[in-house]
């Protein structure tokens, strides 16, 4: 394990200065983790997503459950194969789920309504079920679903199930780190750039290059971007248009974006994983620590340790770092975090390996001032 000295690990208060004084109304309390169920009907929960006052669960055998408030989880549908991704629409009504074989869209406002299901496709003939979907997003209407397999395909669930494949961009060859429908746009955030697409025409409109290679996430009208040493906020609204793109009617041409905030989080030699951004506070993971960061004050508000090993148990070396996935609720009130480790000395992609893998899920309230 690489060693380092974490910076600003104490809980800080907005408005605090060198004297240590702060107004009581500005105090931020470090949020507490709340463990979520690890099984549903005896099946391991492989992924979870935060809705508005609800949580969706996907299981190893392909079932999708929804829990609202204090009610018992309700099974919504079943997919072929384990559920690998869940995503709520921006308004929180529609829920998309994906396995390696199937894609499903559910109306959580009417849980008894028919579920739309489509086969998962790949852009080239790789064979069904061989490529695990990496990213998933659904638009506010519940009609368009973006899913990354070998490429990013956009499914119109009112159509015949054949996706529209987004054009490859040589400058951004790596797979998407995040997909998000924001208003009338679809944004793909990759390792080295973000691309803004017109969601109606699926034509590329703008792109912004990142200052290096890292992990990116679509935040509140900006990109939250992490490298091994920094977390950055990038304004994707101010980007150079492609030669084929025109400025919106009545709007000036956008210009090249710059870094609007930066903060060294840690000297650990471990990548900083973006988690969430509500426009005020950004959250990132490094190792097994969840940092809540206030960009305007350039300070860490709170640090929450995750009760999960930083490296997965194994007798072989080098040991694999634990994998974490996250989900930010559409109302920006809660973050879900899932930790995963394959079984020791076993292929985690086999049926037996999946059943013996370690999954943990937590929920944490997002800080507010």
mmCIF file of C-alpha atoms in Angstrom:
data_model
loop_
_atom_site.group_PDB
_atom_site.id
_atom_site.type_symbol
_atom_site.label_atom_id
_atom_site.label_comp_id
_atom_site.label_asym_id
_atom_site.label_seq_id
_atom_site.Cartn_x
_atom_site.Cartn_y
_atom_site.Cartn_z
ATOM 1 C CA UNK A 1 0.000 0.000 0.000
ATOM 2 C CA UNK A 2 1.443 3.370 -0.968
ATOM 3 C CA UNK A 3 1.987 5.588 2.026
ATOM 4 C CA UNK A 4 1.228 9.279 2.296
ATOM 5 C CA UNK A 5 0.045 12.046 4.545
ATOM 6 C CA UNK A 6 -3.573 13.079 4.197
ATOM 7 C CA UNK A 7 -4.208 16.790 4.297
ATOM 8 C CA UNK A 8 -6.928 18.581 6.278
ATOM 9 C CA UNK A 9 -8.399 15.467 7.835
ATOM 10 C CA UNK A 10 -10.217 17.367 10.581
ATOM 11 C CA UNK A 11 -13.810 18.474 10.156
ATOM 12 C CA UNK A 12 -13.732 22.128 9.110
ATOM 13 C CA UNK A 13 -16.437 24.756 9.207
ATOM 14 C CA UNK A 14 -17.272 27.171 6.392
ATOM 15 C CA UNK A 15 -16.176 30.660 7.329
ATOM 16 C CA UNK A 16 -13.504 29.417 9.743
ATOM 17 C CA UNK A 17 -10.321 31.494 9.640
ATOM 18 C CA UNK A 18 -6.882 31.116 11.114
ATOM 19 C CA UNK A 19 -8.195 32.007 14.555
ATOM 20 C CA UNK A 20 -10.484 28.979 14.529
ATOM 21 C CA UNK A 21 -13.633 31.049 15.012
ATOM 22 C CA UNK A 22 -16.832 30.226 13.153
ATOM 23 C CA UNK A 23 -20.493 31.046 13.442
ATOM 24 C CA UNK A 24 -22.580 28.203 14.987
ATOM 25 C CA UNK A 25 -25.004 28.461 12.081
ATOM 26 C CA UNK A 26 -22.145 27.629 9.694
ATOM 27 C CA UNK A 27 -21.122 24.438 11.417
ATOM 28 C CA UNK A 28 -20.995 21.294 9.286
ATOM 29 C CA UNK A 29 -21.276 17.957 11.041
ATOM 30 C CA UNK A 30 -19.555 14.987 9.465
ATOM 31 C CA UNK A 31 -22.365 12.792 8.096
ATOM 32 C CA UNK A 32 -22.718 9.207 9.266
ATOM 33 C CA UNK A 33 -22.821 6.143 7.062
ATOM 34 C CA UNK A 34 -25.955 4.025 7.137
ATOM 35 C CA UNK A 35 -25.537 0.418 6.018
ATOM 36 C CA UNK A 36 -27.976 -0.790 3.356
ATOM 37 C CA UNK A 37 -29.209 -4.382 2.986
ATOM 38 C CA UNK A 38 -26.723 -6.803 1.481
ATOM 39 C CA UNK A 39 -29.365 -9.231 0.223
ATOM 40 C CA UNK A 40 -32.856 -9.176 -1.253
ATOM 41 C CA UNK A 41 -34.920 -12.365 -0.949
ATOM 42 C CA UNK A 42 -31.703 -14.210 -0.145
ATOM 43 C CA UNK A 43 -29.835 -12.927 -3.218
ATOM 44 C CA UNK A 44 -26.743 -10.701 -2.905
ATOM 45 C CA UNK A 45 -27.293 -7.063 -3.836
ATOM 46 C CA UNK A 46 -24.767 -6.238 -6.565
ATOM 47 C CA UNK A 47 -25.647 -2.582 -7.143
ATOM 48 C CA UNK A 48 -27.826 0.174 -5.690
ATOM 49 C CA UNK A 49 -29.030 3.609 -6.780
ATOM 50 C CA UNK A 50 -30.476 6.586 -4.926
ATOM 51 C CA UNK A 51 -33.858 7.968 -5.940
ATOM 52 C CA UNK A 52 -35.903 10.744 -4.361
ATOM 53 C CA UNK A 53 -36.849 9.210 -1.023
ATOM 54 C CA UNK A 54 -36.218 5.736 -2.410
ATOM 55 C CA UNK A 55 -33.460 3.228 -3.078
ATOM 56 C CA UNK A 56 -33.278 0.764 -5.974
ATOM 57 C CA UNK A 57 -31.449 -2.539 -5.581
ATOM 58 C CA UNK A 58 -30.161 -4.934 -8.234
ATOM 59 C CA UNK A 59 -29.328 -8.525 -7.339
ATOM 60 C CA UNK A 60 -27.080 -11.322 -8.497
ATOM 61 C CA UNK A 61 -29.960 -13.284 -10.032
ATOM 62 C CA UNK A 62 -31.219 -10.258 -12.011
ATOM 63 C CA UNK A 63 -34.060 -8.995 -9.809
ATOM 64 C CA UNK A 64 -34.682 -5.255 -9.346
ATOM 65 C CA UNK A 65 -36.272 -3.986 -6.115
ATOM 66 C CA UNK A 66 -37.473 -0.562 -5.007
ATOM 67 C CA UNK A 67 -37.715 0.573 -1.399
ATOM 68 C CA UNK A 68 -39.468 3.851 -0.546
ATOM 69 C CA UNK A 69 -39.381 5.365 2.922
ATOM 70 C CA UNK A 70 -39.876 2.665 5.521
ATOM 71 C CA UNK A 71 -41.799 0.314 3.224
ATOM 72 C CA UNK A 72 -40.604 -3.164 2.432
ATOM 73 C CA UNK A 73 -38.684 -3.448 -0.852
ATOM 74 C CA UNK A 74 -40.913 -4.273 -3.807
ATOM 75 C CA UNK A 75 -39.723 -6.390 -6.728
ATOM 76 C CA UNK A 76 -40.203 -4.484 -9.991
ATOM 77 C CA UNK A 77 -38.777 -6.863 -12.596
ATOM 78 C CA UNK A 78 -36.188 -9.500 -13.388
ATOM 79 C CA UNK A 79 -33.377 -9.383 -15.935
ATOM 80 C CA UNK A 80 -31.334 -12.117 -17.545
ATOM 81 C CA UNK A 81 -28.121 -12.189 -15.555
ATOM 82 C CA UNK A 82 -26.921 -10.135 -12.594
ATOM 83 C CA UNK A 83 -27.813 -6.476 -12.448
ATOM 84 C CA UNK A 84 -24.640 -4.454 -13.047
ATOM 85 C CA UNK A 85 -26.024 -0.906 -13.346
ATOM 86 C CA UNK A 86 -28.996 1.110 -12.067
ATOM 87 C CA UNK A 87 -29.779 4.759 -12.817
ATOM 88 C CA UNK A 88 -32.617 7.131 -11.960
ATOM 89 C CA UNK A 89 -33.780 9.856 -14.353
ATOM 90 C CA UNK A 90 -33.065 13.476 -13.343
ATOM 91 C CA UNK A 91 -36.623 13.886 -12.038
ATOM 92 C CA UNK A 92 -36.417 10.646 -10.052
ATOM 93 C CA UNK A 93 -39.474 9.016 -11.644
ATOM 94 C CA UNK A 94 -37.917 6.632 -14.155
ATOM 95 C CA UNK A 95 -35.476 3.872 -13.272
ATOM 96 C CA UNK A 96 -33.194 2.094 -15.746
ATOM 97 C CA UNK A 97 -31.475 -1.214 -15.024
ATOM 98 C CA UNK A 98 -28.949 -3.169 -17.043
ATOM 99 C CA UNK A 99 -27.441 -6.626 -16.967
ATOM 100 C CA UNK A 100 -24.979 -7.911 -19.552
ATOM 101 C CA UNK A 101 -27.960 -9.213 -21.529
ATOM 102 C CA UNK A 102 -30.948 -6.946 -20.922
ATOM 103 C CA UNK A 103 -31.950 -3.339 -20.391
ATOM 104 C CA UNK A 104 -35.136 -2.398 -18.510
ATOM 105 C CA UNK A 105 -36.994 0.858 -17.837
ATOM 106 C CA UNK A 106 -39.486 1.130 -14.959
ATOM 107 C CA UNK A 107 -41.959 3.836 -13.934
ATOM 108 C CA UNK A 108 -41.465 4.129 -10.172
ATOM 109 C CA UNK A 109 -44.539 6.392 -9.893
ATOM 110 C CA UNK A 110 -46.596 3.409 -11.108
ATOM 111 C CA UNK A 111 -44.711 0.295 -9.942
ATOM 112 C CA UNK A 112 -47.389 -2.009 -11.378
ATOM 113 C CA UNK A 113 -47.046 -0.543 -14.891
ATOM 114 C CA UNK A 114 -45.514 -2.777 -17.575
ATOM 115 C CA UNK A 115 -41.715 -2.775 -17.651
ATOM 116 C CA UNK A 116 -40.019 -2.016 -20.975
ATOM 117 C CA UNK A 117 -37.209 -4.462 -21.682
ATOM 118 C CA UNK A 118 -34.707 -4.512 -24.543
ATOM 119 C CA UNK A 119 -31.689 -6.697 -25.335
ATOM 120 C CA UNK A 120 -28.298 -5.114 -24.678
ATOM 121 C CA UNK A 121 -26.391 -4.565 -27.931
ATOM 122 C CA UNK A 122 -22.749 -4.024 -28.811
ATOM 123 C CA UNK A 123 -21.573 -1.873 -31.713
ATOM 124 C CA UNK A 124 -19.554 -4.753 -33.166
ATOM 125 C CA UNK A 125 -20.312 -8.465 -33.079
ATOM 126 C CA UNK A 126 -18.646 -9.356 -29.784
ATOM 127 C CA UNK A 127 -21.201 -11.923 -28.692
ATOM 128 C CA UNK A 128 -24.141 -11.481 -26.346
ATOM 129 C CA UNK A 129 -23.310 -11.211 -22.668
ATOM 130 C CA UNK A 130 -19.540 -10.823 -23.110
ATOM 131 C CA UNK A 131 -19.252 -7.099 -22.455
ATOM 132 C CA UNK A 132 -20.320 -5.728 -19.067
ATOM 133 C CA UNK A 133 -22.072 -2.343 -19.288
ATOM 134 C CA UNK A 134 -19.967 0.318 -17.607
ATOM 135 C CA UNK A 135 -22.195 3.404 -17.549
ATOM 136 C CA UNK A 136 -25.947 4.008 -17.677
ATOM 137 C CA UNK A 137 -28.179 7.103 -17.827
ATOM 138 C CA UNK A 138 -31.864 7.772 -18.539
ATOM 139 C CA UNK A 139 -33.484 11.053 -19.544
ATOM 140 C CA UNK A 140 -36.239 12.857 -17.657
ATOM 141 C CA UNK A 141 -39.003 11.460 -19.919
ATOM 142 C CA UNK A 142 -37.976 7.825 -19.481
ATOM 143 C CA UNK A 143 -37.675 7.430 -23.239
ATOM 144 C CA UNK A 144 -33.958 7.726 -23.959
ATOM 145 C CA UNK A 145 -31.406 5.496 -22.265
ATOM 146 C CA UNK A 146 -27.652 5.835 -22.788
ATOM 147 C CA UNK A 147 -25.675 2.658 -22.131
ATOM 148 C CA UNK A 148 -21.995 2.003 -22.605
ATOM 149 C CA UNK A 149 -20.848 -1.432 -23.685
ATOM 150 C CA UNK A 150 -17.973 -1.404 -26.207
ATOM 151 C CA UNK A 151 -19.344 2.007 -27.298
ATOM 152 C CA UNK A 152 -22.039 4.351 -26.037
ATOM 153 C CA UNK A 153 -25.439 3.524 -27.519
ATOM 154 C CA UNK A 154 -28.619 5.545 -27.025
ATOM 155 C CA UNK A 155 -31.802 3.469 -26.913
ATOM 156 C CA UNK A 156 -35.237 4.899 -27.693
ATOM 157 C CA UNK A 157 -37.348 2.535 -25.612
ATOM 158 C CA UNK A 158 -40.413 3.487 -27.690
ATOM 159 C CA UNK A 159 -38.612 2.103 -30.746
ATOM 160 C CA UNK A 160 -37.452 -1.326 -31.867
ATOM 161 C CA UNK A 161 -34.529 -1.652 -29.463
ATOM 162 C CA UNK A 162 -31.648 -0.901 -31.863
ATOM 163 C CA UNK A 163 -29.464 1.803 -30.294
ATOM 164 C CA UNK A 164 -27.981 4.823 -32.018
ATOM 165 C CA UNK A 165 -24.215 4.604 -31.555
ATOM 166 C CA UNK A 166 -22.495 7.870 -30.715
ATOM 167 C CA UNK A 167 -19.658 8.771 -33.066
ATOM 168 C CA UNK A 168 -16.174 7.764 -31.964
ATOM 169 C CA UNK A 169 -13.864 10.670 -31.233
ATOM 170 C CA UNK A 170 -10.134 10.012 -31.745
ATOM 171 C CA UNK A 171 -9.186 12.617 -29.139
ATOM 172 C CA UNK A 172 -11.246 10.788 -26.478
ATOM 173 C CA UNK A 173 -10.776 7.122 -27.183
ATOM 174 C CA UNK A 174 -11.179 5.769 -23.653
ATOM 175 C CA UNK A 175 -14.550 4.574 -22.433
ATOM 176 C CA UNK A 176 -16.944 6.926 -20.693
ATOM 177 C CA UNK A 177 -16.442 7.517 -16.989
ATOM 178 C CA UNK A 178 -19.908 9.056 -16.655
ATOM 179 C CA UNK A 179 -23.047 9.585 -18.716
ATOM 180 C CA UNK A 180 -25.702 12.161 -17.875
ATOM 181 C CA UNK A 181 -28.782 13.715 -19.447
ATOM 182 C CA UNK A 182 -28.784 17.394 -18.489
ATOM 183 C CA UNK A 183 -31.734 19.320 -19.889
ATOM 184 C CA UNK A 184 -31.659 18.951 -23.673
ATOM 185 C CA UNK A 185 -28.130 17.555 -23.692
ATOM 186 C CA UNK A 186 -26.409 14.222 -23.218
ATOM 187 C CA UNK A 187 -22.936 14.524 -21.719
ATOM 188 C CA UNK A 188 -20.276 11.853 -21.915
ATOM 189 C CA UNK A 189 -17.353 12.408 -19.551
ATOM 190 C CA UNK A 190 -14.266 10.415 -20.485
ATOM 191 C CA UNK A 191 -10.675 10.075 -19.270
ATOM 192 C CA UNK A 192 -9.318 13.090 -21.102
ATOM 193 C CA UNK A 193 -12.311 15.135 -22.264
ATOM 194 C CA UNK A 194 -16.061 15.654 -22.064
ATOM 195 C CA UNK A 195 -18.396 15.684 -25.052
ATOM 196 C CA UNK A 196 -21.749 17.465 -25.150
ATOM 197 C CA UNK A 197 -24.361 15.972 -27.491
ATOM 198 C CA UNK A 198 -27.728 17.295 -28.573
ATOM 199 C CA UNK A 199 -30.077 14.755 -26.955
ATOM 200 C CA UNK A 200 -32.719 15.201 -29.683
ATOM 201 C CA UNK A 201 -30.442 14.804 -32.713
ATOM 202 C CA UNK A 202 -27.572 12.933 -30.981
ATOM 203 C CA UNK A 203 -25.133 15.177 -32.832
ATOM 204 C CA UNK A 204 -21.932 16.262 -31.168
ATOM 205 C CA UNK A 205 -22.017 19.948 -30.228
ATOM 206 C CA UNK A 206 -18.999 20.733 -28.067
ATOM 207 C CA UNK A 207 -16.089 19.138 -26.324
ATOM 208 C CA UNK A 208 -13.637 20.201 -23.651
ATOM 209 C CA UNK A 209 -10.194 18.753 -23.065
ATOM 210 C CA UNK A 210 -9.079 17.966 -19.526
ATOM 211 C CA UNK A 211 -5.629 18.913 -18.195
ATOM 212 C CA UNK A 212 -4.397 15.328 -18.311
ATOM 213 C CA UNK A 213 -5.930 11.890 -17.833
ATOM 214 C CA UNK A 214 -8.123 11.041 -14.873
ATOM 215 C CA UNK A 215 -11.604 10.133 -13.658
ATOM 216 C CA UNK A 216 -14.480 12.454 -14.511
ATOM 217 C CA UNK A 217 -18.079 12.925 -13.406
ATOM 218 C CA UNK A 218 -20.829 15.266 -14.601
ATOM 219 C CA UNK A 219 -21.692 17.651 -11.789
ATOM 220 C CA UNK A 220 -23.858 20.734 -11.436
ATOM 221 C CA UNK A 221 -23.179 22.431 -14.812
ATOM 222 C CA UNK A 222 -19.538 21.436 -14.456
ATOM 223 C CA UNK A 223 -17.239 18.435 -14.558
ATOM 224 C CA UNK A 224 -15.784 17.083 -11.328
ATOM 225 C CA UNK A 225 -12.440 15.586 -12.296
ATOM 226 C CA UNK A 226 -9.907 13.620 -10.273
ATOM 227 C CA UNK A 227 -6.261 12.745 -10.854
ATOM 228 C CA UNK A 228 -3.774 11.124 -8.473
ATOM 229 C CA UNK A 229 -3.117 14.415 -6.697
ATOM 230 C CA UNK A 230 -5.946 16.871 -7.365
ATOM 231 C CA UNK A 231 -9.663 17.280 -7.654
ATOM 232 C CA UNK A 232 -10.676 19.862 -10.254
ATOM 233 C CA UNK A 233 -13.871 21.557 -11.327
ATOM 234 C CA UNK A 234 -14.186 22.290 -15.037
ATOM 235 C CA UNK A 235 -16.850 24.502 -16.563
ATOM 236 C CA UNK A 236 -18.092 22.529 -19.569
ATOM 237 C CA UNK A 237 -20.498 25.328 -20.547
ATOM 238 C CA UNK A 238 -17.545 27.420 -21.697
ATOM 239 C CA UNK A 239 -15.896 25.226 -24.305
ATOM 240 C CA UNK A 240 -14.609 25.658 -27.822
ATOM 241 C CA UNK A 241 -17.282 24.576 -30.306
ATOM 242 C CA UNK A 242 -16.487 22.000 -32.965
ATOM 243 C CA UNK A 243 -16.179 23.379 -36.495
ATOM 244 C CA UNK A 244 -19.563 21.865 -37.379
ATOM 245 C CA UNK A 245 -21.325 23.297 -34.320
ATOM 246 C CA UNK A 246 -23.070 26.646 -34.287
ATOM 247 C CA UNK A 247 -23.722 28.882 -31.318
ATOM 248 C CA UNK A 248 -27.234 28.676 -29.936
ATOM 249 C CA UNK A 249 -29.531 31.397 -31.337
ATOM 250 C CA UNK A 250 -29.031 34.626 -29.443
ATOM 251 C CA UNK A 251 -26.054 33.260 -27.507
ATOM 252 C CA UNK A 252 -22.378 34.136 -27.910
ATOM 253 C CA UNK A 253 -19.931 31.537 -29.095
ATOM 254 C CA UNK A 254 -18.541 29.598 -26.137
ATOM 255 C CA UNK A 255 -14.833 29.929 -25.422
ATOM 256 C CA UNK A 256 -12.219 27.526 -24.165
ATOM 257 C CA UNK A 257 -12.848 26.434 -20.609
ATOM 258 C CA UNK A 258 -10.321 26.779 -17.849
ATOM 259 C CA UNK A 259 -9.940 25.330 -14.373
ATOM 260 C CA UNK A 260 -12.295 27.218 -12.086
ATOM 261 C CA UNK A 261 -11.184 25.583 -8.830
ATOM 262 C CA UNK A 262 -8.596 23.110 -7.633
ATOM 263 C CA UNK A 263 -7.570 21.507 -4.389
ATOM 264 C CA UNK A 264 -4.886 19.040 -3.435
ATOM 265 C CA UNK A 265 -6.702 16.360 -1.467
ATOM 266 C CA UNK A 266 -3.932 14.001 -0.439
ATOM 267 C CA UNK A 267 -0.420 12.752 -1.060
ATOM 268 C CA UNK A 268 -1.606 9.140 -1.242
ATOM 269 C CA UNK A 269 -0.621 7.522 -4.515
ATOM 270 C CA UNK A 270 -4.202 6.549 -5.202
ATOM 271 C CA UNK A 271 -6.580 8.096 -7.740
ATOM 272 C CA UNK A 272 -9.184 10.567 -6.552
ATOM 273 C CA UNK A 273 -12.605 9.292 -7.604
ATOM 274 C CA UNK A 274 -15.311 11.927 -8.118
ATOM 275 C CA UNK A 275 -18.539 11.091 -6.284
ATOM 276 C CA UNK A 276 -21.006 14.005 -6.433
ATOM 277 C CA UNK A 277 -21.363 17.748 -6.954
ATOM 278 C CA UNK A 278 -24.454 19.806 -6.115
ATOM 279 C CA UNK A 279 -22.996 23.158 -7.151
ATOM 280 C CA UNK A 280 -21.940 24.046 -3.585
ATOM 281 C CA UNK A 281 -20.137 21.036 -2.182
ATOM 282 C CA UNK A 282 -18.234 18.363 -4.086
ATOM 283 C CA UNK A 283 -17.551 14.838 -2.828
ATOM 284 C CA UNK A 284 -14.648 12.599 -3.805
ATOM 285 C CA UNK A 285 -13.236 9.252 -2.712
ATOM 286 C CA UNK A 286 -9.587 8.467 -2.228
ATOM 287 C CA UNK A 287 -8.751 5.042 -0.957
ATOM 288 C CA UNK A 288 -11.493 4.334 1.565
ATOM 289 C CA UNK A 289 -12.062 7.938 2.653
ATOM 290 C CA UNK A 290 -14.986 10.029 1.452
ATOM 291 C CA UNK A 291 -14.121 13.756 1.334
ATOM 292 C CA UNK A 292 -16.680 16.572 1.262
ATOM 293 C CA UNK A 293 -15.042 19.648 -0.198
ATOM 294 C CA UNK A 294 -16.235 23.263 -0.441
ATOM 295 C CA UNK A 295 -14.580 24.661 -3.596
ATOM 296 C CA UNK A 296 -15.318 28.351 -2.918
ATOM 297 C CA UNK A 297 -13.495 28.187 0.411
ATOM 298 C CA UNK A 298 -10.874 25.680 -0.831
ATOM 299 C CA UNK A 299 -11.327 23.491 2.214
ATOM 300 C CA UNK A 300 -12.418 20.013 3.188
ATOM 301 C CA UNK A 301 -15.580 20.123 5.284
ATOM 302 C CA UNK A 302 -15.657 16.527 6.456
ATOM 303 C CA UNK A 303 -14.023 13.155 5.949
ATOM 304 C CA UNK A 304 -15.983 9.924 6.321
ATOM 305 C CA UNK A 305 -14.007 6.639 6.438
ATOM 306 C CA UNK A 306 -15.580 3.625 4.763
ATOM 307 C CA UNK A 307 -15.534 0.323 6.705
ATOM 308 C CA UNK A 308 -14.054 -1.588 3.771
ATOM 309 C CA UNK A 309 -10.525 -2.806 2.969
ATOM 310 C CA UNK A 310 -8.500 -0.535 0.716
ATOM 311 C CA UNK A 311 -7.067 -3.631 -0.987
ATOM 312 C CA UNK A 312 -8.901 -6.878 -1.618
ATOM 313 C CA UNK A 313 -7.737 -9.997 0.256
ATOM 314 C CA UNK A 314 -5.576 -12.193 -1.959
ATOM 315 C CA UNK A 315 -2.450 -14.293 -1.677
ATOM 316 C CA UNK A 316 -1.128 -13.130 -5.039
ATOM 317 C CA UNK A 317 0.626 -9.812 -5.621
ATOM 318 C CA UNK A 318 0.010 -7.087 -6.424
ATOM 319 C CA UNK A 319 -3.297 -7.082 -4.601
ATOM 320 C CA UNK A 320 -6.212 -5.397 -6.333
ATOM 321 C CA UNK A 321 -7.580 -2.186 -4.825
ATOM 322 C CA UNK A 322 -11.215 -2.304 -3.769
ATOM 323 C CA UNK A 323 -13.680 -0.998 -6.344
ATOM 324 C CA UNK A 324 -16.309 1.580 -5.412
ATOM 325 C CA UNK A 325 -19.366 2.765 -7.313
ATOM 326 C CA UNK A 326 -21.570 5.663 -6.264
ATOM 327 C CA UNK A 327 -25.017 7.108 -6.907
ATOM 328 C CA UNK A 328 -26.175 10.667 -6.149
ATOM 329 C CA UNK A 329 -29.911 11.133 -5.601
ATOM 330 C CA UNK A 330 -31.680 13.428 -8.131
ATOM 331 C CA UNK A 331 -32.655 15.814 -5.317
ATOM 332 C CA UNK A 332 -29.006 16.042 -4.175
ATOM 333 C CA UNK A 333 -29.813 14.870 -0.653
ATOM 334 C CA UNK A 334 -28.146 11.444 -0.437
ATOM 335 C CA UNK A 335 -25.178 9.523 -1.790
ATOM 336 C CA UNK A 336 -25.052 5.737 -2.086
ATOM 337 C CA UNK A 337 -21.667 4.008 -2.093
ATOM 338 C CA UNK A 338 -21.053 0.369 -3.000
ATOM 339 C CA UNK A 339 -17.789 -1.434 -2.286
ATOM 340 C CA UNK A 340 -16.736 -4.564 -4.161
ATOM 341 C CA UNK A 341 -13.966 -7.142 -3.839
ATOM 342 C CA UNK A 342 -13.709 -10.364 -5.834
ATOM 343 C CA UNK A 343 -13.250 -13.566 -3.800
ATOM 344 C CA UNK A 344 -9.652 -14.358 -2.810
ATOM 345 C CA UNK A 345 -7.753 -16.277 -5.504
ATOM 346 C CA UNK A 346 -10.845 -16.699 -7.688
ATOM 347 C CA UNK A 347 -12.108 -15.160 -10.912
ATOM 348 C CA UNK A 348 -14.839 -12.733 -9.883
ATOM 349 C CA UNK A 349 -16.518 -12.919 -13.296
ATOM 350 C CA UNK A 350 -17.498 -16.578 -12.996
ATOM 351 C CA UNK A 351 -20.854 -17.563 -11.508
ATOM 352 C CA UNK A 352 -19.176 -19.018 -8.424
ATOM 353 C CA UNK A 353 -16.861 -16.020 -8.140
ATOM 354 C CA UNK A 354 -19.783 -13.605 -8.276
ATOM 355 C CA UNK A 355 -21.588 -15.483 -5.535
ATOM 356 C CA UNK A 356 -18.504 -15.443 -3.281
ATOM 357 C CA UNK A 357 -17.609 -11.824 -3.968
ATOM 358 C CA UNK A 358 -17.874 -9.208 -1.233
ATOM 359 C CA UNK A 359 -20.453 -6.454 -1.761
ATOM 360 C CA UNK A 360 -21.189 -3.693 0.757
ATOM 361 C CA UNK A 361 -23.570 -0.762 0.380
ATOM 362 C CA UNK A 362 -23.950 2.438 2.409
ATOM 363 C CA UNK A 363 -26.078 5.559 2.341
ATOM 364 C CA UNK A 364 -24.941 8.979 3.594
ATOM 365 C CA UNK A 365 -26.795 12.281 3.788
ATOM 366 C CA UNK A 366 -25.231 15.020 1.704
ATOM 367 C CA UNK A 367 -24.011 17.926 3.874
ATOM 368 C CA UNK A 368 -25.980 21.160 3.857
ATOM 369 C CA UNK A 369 -25.174 24.486 5.462
#
